[in-house]
Short mmCIF file of C-alpha atoms in Angstrom, two decimals:
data_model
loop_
_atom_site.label_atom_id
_atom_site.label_comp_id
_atom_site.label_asym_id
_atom_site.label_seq_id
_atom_site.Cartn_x
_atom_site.Cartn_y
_atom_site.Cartn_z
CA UNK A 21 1.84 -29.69 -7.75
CA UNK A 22 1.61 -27.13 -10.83
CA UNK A 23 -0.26 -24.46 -11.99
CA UNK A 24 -1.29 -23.57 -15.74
CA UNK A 25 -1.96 -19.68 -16.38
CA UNK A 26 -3.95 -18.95 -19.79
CA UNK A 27 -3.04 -15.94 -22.25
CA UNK A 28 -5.50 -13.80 -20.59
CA UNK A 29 -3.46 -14.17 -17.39
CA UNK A 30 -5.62 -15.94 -15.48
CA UNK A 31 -4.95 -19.10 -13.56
CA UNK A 32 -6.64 -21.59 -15.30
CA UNK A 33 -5.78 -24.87 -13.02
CA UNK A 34 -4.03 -25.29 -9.97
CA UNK A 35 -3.31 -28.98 -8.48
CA UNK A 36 -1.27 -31.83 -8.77
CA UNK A 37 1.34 -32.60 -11.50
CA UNK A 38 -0.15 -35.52 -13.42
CA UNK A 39 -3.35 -34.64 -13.31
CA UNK A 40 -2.65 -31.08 -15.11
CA UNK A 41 -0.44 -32.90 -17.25
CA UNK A 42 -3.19 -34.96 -18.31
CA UNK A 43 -6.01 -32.14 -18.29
CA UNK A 44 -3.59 -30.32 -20.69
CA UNK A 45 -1.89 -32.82 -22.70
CA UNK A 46 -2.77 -30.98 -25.95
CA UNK A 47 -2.20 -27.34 -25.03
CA UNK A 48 1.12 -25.81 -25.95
CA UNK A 49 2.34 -23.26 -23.35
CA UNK A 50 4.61 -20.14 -24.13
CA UNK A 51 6.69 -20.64 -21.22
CA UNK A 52 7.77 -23.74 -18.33
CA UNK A 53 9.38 -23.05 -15.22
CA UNK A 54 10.38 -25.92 -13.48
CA UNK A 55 10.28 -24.81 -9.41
CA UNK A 56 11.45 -28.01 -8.13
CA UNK A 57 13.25 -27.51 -4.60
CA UNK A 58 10.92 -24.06 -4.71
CA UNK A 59 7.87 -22.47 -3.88
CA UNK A 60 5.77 -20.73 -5.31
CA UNK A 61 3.46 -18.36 -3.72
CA UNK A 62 0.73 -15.24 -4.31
CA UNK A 63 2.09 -11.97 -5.46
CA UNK A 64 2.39 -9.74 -2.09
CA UNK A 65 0.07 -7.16 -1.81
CA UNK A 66 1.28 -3.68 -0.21
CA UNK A 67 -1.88 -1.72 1.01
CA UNK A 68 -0.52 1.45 1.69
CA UNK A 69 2.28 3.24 0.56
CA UNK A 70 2.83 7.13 -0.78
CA UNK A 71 5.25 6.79 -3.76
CA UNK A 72 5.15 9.44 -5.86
CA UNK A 73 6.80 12.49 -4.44
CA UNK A 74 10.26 14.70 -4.89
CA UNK A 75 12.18 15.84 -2.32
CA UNK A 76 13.75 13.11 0.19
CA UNK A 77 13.80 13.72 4.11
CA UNK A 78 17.52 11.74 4.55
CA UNK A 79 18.28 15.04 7.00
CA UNK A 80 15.37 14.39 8.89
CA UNK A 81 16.43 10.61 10.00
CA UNK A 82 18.99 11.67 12.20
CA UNK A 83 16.52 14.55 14.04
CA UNK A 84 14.15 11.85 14.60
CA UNK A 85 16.98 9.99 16.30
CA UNK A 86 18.10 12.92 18.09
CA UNK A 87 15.04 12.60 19.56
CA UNK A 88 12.70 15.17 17.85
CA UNK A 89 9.31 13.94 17.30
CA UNK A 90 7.01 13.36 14.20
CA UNK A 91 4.67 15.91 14.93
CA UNK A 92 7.68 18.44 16.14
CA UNK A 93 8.88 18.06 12.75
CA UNK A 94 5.94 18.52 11.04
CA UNK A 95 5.20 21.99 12.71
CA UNK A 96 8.43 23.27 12.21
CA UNK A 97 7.49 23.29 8.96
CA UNK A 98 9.73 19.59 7.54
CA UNK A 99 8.03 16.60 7.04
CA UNK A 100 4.72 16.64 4.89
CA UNK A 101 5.11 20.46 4.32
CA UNK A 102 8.76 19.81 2.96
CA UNK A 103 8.27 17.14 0.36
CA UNK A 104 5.00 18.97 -0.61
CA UNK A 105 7.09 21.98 -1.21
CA UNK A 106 9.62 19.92 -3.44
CA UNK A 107 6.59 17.61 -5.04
CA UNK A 108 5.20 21.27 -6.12
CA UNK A 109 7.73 22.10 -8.23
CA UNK A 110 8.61 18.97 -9.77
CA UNK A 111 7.46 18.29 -13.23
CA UNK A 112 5.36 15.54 -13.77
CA UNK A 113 8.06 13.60 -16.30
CA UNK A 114 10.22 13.97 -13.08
CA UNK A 115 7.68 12.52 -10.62
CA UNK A 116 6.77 9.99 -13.20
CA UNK A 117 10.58 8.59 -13.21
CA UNK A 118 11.13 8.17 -10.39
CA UNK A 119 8.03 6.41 -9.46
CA UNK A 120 8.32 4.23 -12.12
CA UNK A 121 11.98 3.32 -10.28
CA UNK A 122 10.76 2.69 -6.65
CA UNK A 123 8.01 0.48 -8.03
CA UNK A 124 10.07 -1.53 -9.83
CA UNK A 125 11.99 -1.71 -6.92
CA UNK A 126 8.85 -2.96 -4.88
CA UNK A 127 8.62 -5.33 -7.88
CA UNK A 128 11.59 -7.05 -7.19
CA UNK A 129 10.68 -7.22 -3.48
CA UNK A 130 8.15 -9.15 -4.78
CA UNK A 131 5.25 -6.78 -4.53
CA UNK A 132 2.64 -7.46 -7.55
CA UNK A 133 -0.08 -5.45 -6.43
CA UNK A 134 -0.09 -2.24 -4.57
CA UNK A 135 -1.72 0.89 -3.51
CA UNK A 136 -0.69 4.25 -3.91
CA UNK A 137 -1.56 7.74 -2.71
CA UNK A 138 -1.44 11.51 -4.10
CA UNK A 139 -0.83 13.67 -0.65
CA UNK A 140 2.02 15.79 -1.16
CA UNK A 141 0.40 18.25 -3.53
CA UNK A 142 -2.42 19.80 -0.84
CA UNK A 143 -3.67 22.01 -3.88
CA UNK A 144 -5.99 20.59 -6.76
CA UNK A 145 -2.96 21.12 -9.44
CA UNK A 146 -0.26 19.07 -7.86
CA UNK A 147 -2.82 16.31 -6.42
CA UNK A 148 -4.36 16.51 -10.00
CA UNK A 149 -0.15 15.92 -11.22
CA UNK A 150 0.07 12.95 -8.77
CA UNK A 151 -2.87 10.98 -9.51
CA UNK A 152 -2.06 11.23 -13.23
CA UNK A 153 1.55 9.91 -12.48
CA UNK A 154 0.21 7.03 -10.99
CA UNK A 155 -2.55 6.60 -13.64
CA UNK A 156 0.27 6.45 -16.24
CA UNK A 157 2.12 3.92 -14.20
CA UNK A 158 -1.24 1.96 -14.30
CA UNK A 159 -1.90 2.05 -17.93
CA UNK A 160 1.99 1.45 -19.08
CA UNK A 161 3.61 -1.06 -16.08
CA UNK A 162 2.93 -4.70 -15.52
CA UNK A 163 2.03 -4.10 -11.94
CA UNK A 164 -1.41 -3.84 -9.97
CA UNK A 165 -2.80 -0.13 -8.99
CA UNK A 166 -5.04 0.70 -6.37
CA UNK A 167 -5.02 4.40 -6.50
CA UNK A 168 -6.16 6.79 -3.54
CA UNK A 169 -6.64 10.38 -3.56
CA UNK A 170 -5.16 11.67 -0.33
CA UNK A 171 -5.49 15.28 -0.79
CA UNK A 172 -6.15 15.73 2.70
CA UNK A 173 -2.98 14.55 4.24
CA UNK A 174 -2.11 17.52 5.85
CA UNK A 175 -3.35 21.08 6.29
CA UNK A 176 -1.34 23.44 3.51
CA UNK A 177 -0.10 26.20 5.02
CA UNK A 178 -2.15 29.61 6.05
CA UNK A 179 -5.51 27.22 5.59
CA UNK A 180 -7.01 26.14 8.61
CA UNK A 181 -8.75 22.72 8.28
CA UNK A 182 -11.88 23.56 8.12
CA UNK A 183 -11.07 25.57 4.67
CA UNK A 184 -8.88 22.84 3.55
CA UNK A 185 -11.91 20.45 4.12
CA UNK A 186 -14.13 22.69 1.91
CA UNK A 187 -11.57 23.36 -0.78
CA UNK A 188 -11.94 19.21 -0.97
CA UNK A 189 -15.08 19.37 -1.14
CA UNK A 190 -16.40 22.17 -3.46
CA UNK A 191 -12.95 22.05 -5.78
CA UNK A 192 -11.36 18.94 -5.57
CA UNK A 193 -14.08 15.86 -5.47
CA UNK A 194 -16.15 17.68 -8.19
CA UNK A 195 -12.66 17.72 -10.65
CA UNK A 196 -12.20 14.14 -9.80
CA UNK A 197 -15.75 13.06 -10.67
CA UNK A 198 -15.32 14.69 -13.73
CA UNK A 199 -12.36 13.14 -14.51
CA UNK A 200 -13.43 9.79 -14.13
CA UNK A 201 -16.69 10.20 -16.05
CA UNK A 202 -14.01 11.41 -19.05
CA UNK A 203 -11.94 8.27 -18.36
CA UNK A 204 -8.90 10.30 -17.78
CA UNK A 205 -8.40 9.30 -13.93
CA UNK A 206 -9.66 6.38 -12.36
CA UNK A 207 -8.93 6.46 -8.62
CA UNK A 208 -9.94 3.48 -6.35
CA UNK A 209 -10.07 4.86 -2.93
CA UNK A 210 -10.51 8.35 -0.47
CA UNK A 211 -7.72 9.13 1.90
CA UNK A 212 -7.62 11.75 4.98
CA UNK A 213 -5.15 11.97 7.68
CA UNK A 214 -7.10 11.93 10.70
CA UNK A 215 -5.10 13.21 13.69
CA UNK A 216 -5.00 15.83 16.41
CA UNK A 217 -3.56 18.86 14.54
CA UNK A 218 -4.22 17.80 11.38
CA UNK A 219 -7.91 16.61 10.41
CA UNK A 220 -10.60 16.16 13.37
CA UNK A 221 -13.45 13.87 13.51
CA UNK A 222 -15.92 16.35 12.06
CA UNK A 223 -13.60 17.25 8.81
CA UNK A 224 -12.41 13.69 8.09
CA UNK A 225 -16.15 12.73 8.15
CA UNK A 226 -17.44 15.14 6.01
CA UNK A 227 -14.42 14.63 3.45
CA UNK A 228 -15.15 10.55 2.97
CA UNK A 229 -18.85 11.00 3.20
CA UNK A 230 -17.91 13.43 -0.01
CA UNK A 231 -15.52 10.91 -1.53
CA UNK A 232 -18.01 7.78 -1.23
CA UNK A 233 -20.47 9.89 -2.97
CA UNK A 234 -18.56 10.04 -5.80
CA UNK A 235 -17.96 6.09 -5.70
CA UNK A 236 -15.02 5.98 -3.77
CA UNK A 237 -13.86 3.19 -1.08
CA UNK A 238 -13.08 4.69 2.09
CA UNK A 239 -9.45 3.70 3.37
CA UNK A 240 -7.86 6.35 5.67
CA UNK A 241 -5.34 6.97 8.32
CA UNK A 242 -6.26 6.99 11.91
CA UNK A 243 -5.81 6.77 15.73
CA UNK A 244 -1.62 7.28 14.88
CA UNK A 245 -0.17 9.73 16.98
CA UNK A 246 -3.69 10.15 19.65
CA UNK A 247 -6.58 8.18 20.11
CA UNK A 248 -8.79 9.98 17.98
CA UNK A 249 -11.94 7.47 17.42
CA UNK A 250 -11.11 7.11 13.80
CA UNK A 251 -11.97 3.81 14.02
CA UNK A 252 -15.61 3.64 15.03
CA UNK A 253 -16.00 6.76 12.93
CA UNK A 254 -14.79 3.92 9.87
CA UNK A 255 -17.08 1.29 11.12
CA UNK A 256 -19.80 3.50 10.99
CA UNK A 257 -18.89 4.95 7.58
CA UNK A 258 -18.78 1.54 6.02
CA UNK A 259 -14.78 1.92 5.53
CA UNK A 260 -12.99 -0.72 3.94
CA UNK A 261 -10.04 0.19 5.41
CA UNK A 262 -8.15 1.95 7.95
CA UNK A 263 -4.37 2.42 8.48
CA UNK A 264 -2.10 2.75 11.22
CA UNK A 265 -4.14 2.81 14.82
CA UNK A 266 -1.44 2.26 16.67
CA UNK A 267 -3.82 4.14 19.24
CA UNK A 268 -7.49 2.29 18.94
CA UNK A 269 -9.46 1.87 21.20
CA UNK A 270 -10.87 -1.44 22.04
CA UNK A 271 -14.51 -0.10 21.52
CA UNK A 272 -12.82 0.97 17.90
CA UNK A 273 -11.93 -2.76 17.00
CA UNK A 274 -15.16 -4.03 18.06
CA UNK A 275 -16.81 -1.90 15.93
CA UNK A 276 -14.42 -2.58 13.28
CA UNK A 277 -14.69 -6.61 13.16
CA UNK A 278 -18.41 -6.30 13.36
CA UNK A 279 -18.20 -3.74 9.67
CA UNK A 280 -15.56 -6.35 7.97
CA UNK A 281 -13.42 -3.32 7.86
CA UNK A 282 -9.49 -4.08 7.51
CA UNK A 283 -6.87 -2.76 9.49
CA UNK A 284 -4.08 -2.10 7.59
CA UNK A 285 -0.96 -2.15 10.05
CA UNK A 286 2.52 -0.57 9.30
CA UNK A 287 5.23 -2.26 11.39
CA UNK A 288 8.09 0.01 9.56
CA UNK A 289 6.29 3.31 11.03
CA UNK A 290 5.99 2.28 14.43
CA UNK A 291 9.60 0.89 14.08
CA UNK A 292 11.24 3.78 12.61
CA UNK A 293 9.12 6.85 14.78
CA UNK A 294 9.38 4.61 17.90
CA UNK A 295 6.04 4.58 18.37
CA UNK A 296 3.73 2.37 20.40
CA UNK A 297 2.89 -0.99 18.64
CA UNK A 298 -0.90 -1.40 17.11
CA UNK A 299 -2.64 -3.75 18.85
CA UNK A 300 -2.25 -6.72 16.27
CA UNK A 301 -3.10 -9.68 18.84
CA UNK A 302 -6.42 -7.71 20.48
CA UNK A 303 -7.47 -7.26 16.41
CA UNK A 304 -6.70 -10.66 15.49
CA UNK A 305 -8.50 -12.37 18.03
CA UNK A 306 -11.68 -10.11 18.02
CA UNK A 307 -11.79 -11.11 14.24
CA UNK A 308 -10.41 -7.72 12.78
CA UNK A 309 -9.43 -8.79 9.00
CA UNK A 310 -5.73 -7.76 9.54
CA UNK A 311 -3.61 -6.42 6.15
CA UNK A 312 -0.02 -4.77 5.94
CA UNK A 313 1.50 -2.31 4.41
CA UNK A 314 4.84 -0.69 3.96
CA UNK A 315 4.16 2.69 3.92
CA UNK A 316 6.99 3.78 1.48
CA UNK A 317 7.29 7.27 1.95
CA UNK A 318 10.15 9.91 2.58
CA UNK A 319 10.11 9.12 6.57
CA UNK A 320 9.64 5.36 5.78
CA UNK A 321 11.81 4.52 3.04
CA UNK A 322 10.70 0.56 3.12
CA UNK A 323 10.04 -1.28 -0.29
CA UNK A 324 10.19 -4.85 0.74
CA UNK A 325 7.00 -6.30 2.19
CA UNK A 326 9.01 -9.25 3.44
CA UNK A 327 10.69 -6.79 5.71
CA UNK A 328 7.40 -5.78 6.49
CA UNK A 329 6.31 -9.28 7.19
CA UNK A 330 9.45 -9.86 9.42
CA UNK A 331 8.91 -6.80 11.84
CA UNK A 332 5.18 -7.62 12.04
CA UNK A 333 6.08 -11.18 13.29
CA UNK A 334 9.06 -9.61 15.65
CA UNK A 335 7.39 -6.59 16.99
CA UNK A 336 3.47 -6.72 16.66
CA UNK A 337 3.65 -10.75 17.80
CA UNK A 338 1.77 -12.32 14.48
CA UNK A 339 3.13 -15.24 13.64
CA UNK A 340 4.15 -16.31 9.78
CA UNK A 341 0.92 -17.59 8.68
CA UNK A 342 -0.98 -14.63 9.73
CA UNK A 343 1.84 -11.98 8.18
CA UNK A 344 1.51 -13.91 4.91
CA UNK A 345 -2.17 -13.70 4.73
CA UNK A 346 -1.85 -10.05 6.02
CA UNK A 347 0.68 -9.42 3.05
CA UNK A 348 -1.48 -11.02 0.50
CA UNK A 349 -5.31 -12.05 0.29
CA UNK A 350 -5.97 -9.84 3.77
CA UNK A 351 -4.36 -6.77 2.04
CA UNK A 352 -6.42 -7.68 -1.32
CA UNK A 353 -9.50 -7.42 0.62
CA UNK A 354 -8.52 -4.00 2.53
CA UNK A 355 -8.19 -2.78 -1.79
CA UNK A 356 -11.37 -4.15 -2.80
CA UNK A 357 -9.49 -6.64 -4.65
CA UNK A 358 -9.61 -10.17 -2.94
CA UNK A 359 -11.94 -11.40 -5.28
CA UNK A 360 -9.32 -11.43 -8.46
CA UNK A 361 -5.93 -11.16 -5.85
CA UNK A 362 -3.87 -12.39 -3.09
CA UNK A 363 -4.27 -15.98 -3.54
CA UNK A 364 -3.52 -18.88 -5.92
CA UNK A 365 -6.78 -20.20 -7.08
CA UNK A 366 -9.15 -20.89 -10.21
CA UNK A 367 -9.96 -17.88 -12.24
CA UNK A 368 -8.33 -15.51 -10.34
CA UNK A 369 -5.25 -13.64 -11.92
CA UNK A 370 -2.10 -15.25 -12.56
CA UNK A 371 0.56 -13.22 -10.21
CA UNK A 372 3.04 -15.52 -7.94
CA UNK A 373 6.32 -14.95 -6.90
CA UNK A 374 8.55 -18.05 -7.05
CA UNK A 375 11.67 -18.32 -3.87
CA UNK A 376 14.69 -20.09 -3.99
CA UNK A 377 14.09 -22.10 -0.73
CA UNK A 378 12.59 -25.30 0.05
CA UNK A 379 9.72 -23.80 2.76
CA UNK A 380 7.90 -20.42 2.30
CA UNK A 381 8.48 -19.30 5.58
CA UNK A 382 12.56 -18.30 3.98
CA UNK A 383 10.48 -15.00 2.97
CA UNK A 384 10.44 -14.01 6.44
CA UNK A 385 12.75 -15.62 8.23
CA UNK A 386 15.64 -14.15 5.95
CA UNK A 387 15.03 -10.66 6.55
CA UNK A 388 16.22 -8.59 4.50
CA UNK A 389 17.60 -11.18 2.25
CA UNK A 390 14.68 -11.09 -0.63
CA UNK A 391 17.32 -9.88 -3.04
CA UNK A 392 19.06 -13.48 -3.35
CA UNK A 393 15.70 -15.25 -2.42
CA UNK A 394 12.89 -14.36 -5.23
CA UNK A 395 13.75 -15.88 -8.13
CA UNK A 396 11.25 -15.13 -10.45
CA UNK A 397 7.83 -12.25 -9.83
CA UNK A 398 4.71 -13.03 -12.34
CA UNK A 399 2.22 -10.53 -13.02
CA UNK A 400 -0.52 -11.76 -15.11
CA UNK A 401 1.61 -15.07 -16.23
CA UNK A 402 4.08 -12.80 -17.33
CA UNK A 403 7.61 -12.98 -15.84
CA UNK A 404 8.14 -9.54 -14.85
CA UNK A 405 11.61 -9.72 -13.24
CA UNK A 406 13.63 -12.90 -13.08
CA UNK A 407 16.59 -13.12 -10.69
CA UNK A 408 20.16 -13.49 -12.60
CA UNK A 409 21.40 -15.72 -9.95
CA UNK A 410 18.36 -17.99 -11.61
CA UNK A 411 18.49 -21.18 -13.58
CA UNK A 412 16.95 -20.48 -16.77
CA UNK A 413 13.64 -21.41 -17.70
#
C-alpha cells in the first residue's frame, strides 16, 4: 500500500501501490520514503496533559512512595500550590522554553496532536501567561494544539471556592472572550478540577455553563480521588469530554455513552498515585467512546503515549486495538478533532508516524522502547523528526 500527501498537507490518496502509482504517474513529489518491512500509522493523539509550568515536584516522588497521599500533599501546601508558586514567577520566555522542549519530546514519542492546559497560574495574569505560551507554541511549532483554559484547577490560597468560582466568572471568562474576538488567544476547551476539596458539583457547573457560553467545549476532570457525580453532571452538560473517573459510577457511564461524551483515561496517574483503576472494560462495553491521555505534569512526568498505551493494555485490561484507537481517532474525537485527525484517510491531514517493525502492535509491546522504534513522525506531510538510526529517504 502507499499514501500520497499534497502541499497543503492533506492526504490526498491512500491504497494500494500500483494503483497510486498509476493515479499519479505525472505528479512530482518533494519527498519518497520507502517503508518497506514498516508501518505506518496515524499520528497519536494525547488528550490531556498540563505542560507548561516551572517548578518540578522530583522531592515529592519519594513522599508519595513513603506513603503520603495526593490530597495530603496538596493541603500541606506541595503539589498544585507548589508549581503554581514557581509558574508565578517564571517569565513567560522561561515557560515558553521549556515547553517548547517537552513537546518536542512528546514529538519524538510520536505524539502529533495534543492538548494542553493553563492551571498553575489560579490568577487571571499567570493563566493569561500560560495560554499565550501555548498559543505561541501553536502559531510557531509543527505540532497540533488543542488548548484548554484550566483556571480552576485548584482553589488559590485564602479564596474559598465559591470566590474562586466567581473570580472565573466575572474576571476571567470575560478577558478570554475578549481575547479571542481580538484574535490574540484562541482556546479550544474549559477545564475545572472537580473533586471533594477542591471544586463541588455546584461550582464546576456554574464555571462550564460560563465557559460554553463563550464557545468553549467542555472537557474536565472528574470522579478522581471520590465519587463525585462528575460524570452525569458532563452528560447532562453536553461535555465532550471528561478525564480521569477512576471513581464513576455506573449510572455516570450510562449517562455518558448515551451523550457521546469521551472518557479520557490516564493509566500513568492511577499507576504512579496507586490509585484504583477506571473502569475501562464497564465503559467499553456500555459503548463509552474511550480516549487516553498522558497527563504530563510535575506528578506525572510521562511523554510517551506508547507507554501510555502499554499500561492501559496491562493495568485497565484493553487490549491493543482498543489502546490504539483510544490513542488516536478516540482521543481526536474527545478534542473535537476526529473529523481532520486520528486516522489515515482521504482529505484528512497528513500526520503518521512510521515504526521500524514489521507489525504495529511493536508500539506497545516494546514498552518503553519508542526511542529505537519510530523512525520517522509527519505532521502535515512534513517530516518533523526523523530517527538517526534511519535509512535515509
Amino acid at each position: 500500500a502507499s499514501l500520497v500527501v499534497g502541499l497543503d498537507g492533506c492526504i490526498k490518496a491512500v491504497g494500494q501501490a500500483d494503483v497510486i502509482r498509476s493515479q499519479f504517474s505525472g505528479a512530482t513529489f518533494e519527498s519518497i520514503i520507502d517503508c518497506s518491512g514498516k508501518c505506518v500509522l496515524p499520528g497519536l493523539v494525547d488528550a490531556h496533559t498540563h505542560p507548561v509550568w516551572a517548578g518540578d515536584r522530583v522531592h515529592e516522588f519519594a513522599m508519595k512512595l513513603a506513603g503520603a497521599s495526593y490530597m495530603e500533599i496538596h493541603q500541606a501546601g506541595g503539589g498544585i500550590h507548589f508549581t503554581v508558586e514557581h509558574t508565578r514567577k517564571a517569565t513567560e520566555e522561561e515557560l515558553f522554553n521549556t515547553f517548547k522542549h517537552r513537546l518536542e519530546r512528546m514529538r519524538r514519542a510520536g505524539s502529533t496532536l495534543v492538548e494542553c492546559k493553563s492551571g498553575y497560574g489560579l490568577n487571571l495574569e499567570t493563566e493569561l501567561k500560560m495560554l499565550k505560551v501555548i498559543e505561541r507554541a501553536k502559531q510557531s511549532m509543527d505540532i497540533g494544539i488543542s488548548s484548554t483554559y484550566c483556571g480552576a484547577h485548584s482553589v488559590p490560597k485564602g479564596k474559598t471556592a465559591t470566590e474562586a468560582t466567581d473570580d472565573i466568572i466575572n474576571n476571567h471568562l470575560p478577558k478570554l472572550k475578549e481575547l479571542k474576538l481580538s484574535g490574540e488567544i484562541h482556546v479550544n476547551n474549559i477545564d475545572v478540577f472537580c473533586e471533594k476539596g477542591v471544586f463541588d458539583l455546584e461550582s464546576t457547573r456554574r464555571i462550564l455553563q460560563a465557559g460554553k457560553d463563550i464557545g468553549l467545549q467542555i472537557n474536565f476532570h472528574g470522579d478522581e480521588l471520590h465519587p463525585m457525580k462528575s460524570a452525569e453532571l458532563g452528560a447532562a452538560l453536553g461535555a465532550r469530554a471528561i478525564s480521569h473517573l477512576e471513581e464513576v459510577s455506573d449510572e455516570g457511564i450510562s449517562a455518558m455513552a448515551r451523550a457521546e461524551c469521551a472518557a479520557v483515561l490516564l493509566p500513568t496517574t492511577a499507576y504512579m498515585l496507586r490509585l484504583k483503576q477506571p473502569p475501562a472494560r464497564k465503559m467499553l462495553e456500555e459503548g463509552v467512546i474511550v480516549a487516553l491521555g498522558s497527563d504530563f505534569n510535575p506528578n506525572a512526568y510521562c511523554f510517551s503515549m506508547p507507554m501510555v498505551m502499554h499500561l492501559a493494555c496491562v493495568n485497565l485490561k484493553m487490549s491493543m486495538n482498543e489502546a490504539l484507537a483510544a490513542a488516536t481517532i478516540n482521543a481526536a474525537y474527545a478534542l473535537g478533532k476526529s473529523d481532520t485527525h486520528g486516522s489515515i484517510e482521504t482529505g484528512k491531514q497528513g500526520d503518521f508516524i512510521i515504526i521500524n517493525a514489521p507489525r504495529w502492535e511493536h508500539l506497545i509491546y516494546q514498552f518503553g522502547g519508542h526511542e529505537a522504534l519510530i523512525d520517522y513522525v509527519i505532521v502535515k506531510g512534513k517530516v518533523v523528526y526523523q530517527n538517526e538510526r534511519c535509512g535515509t529517504m
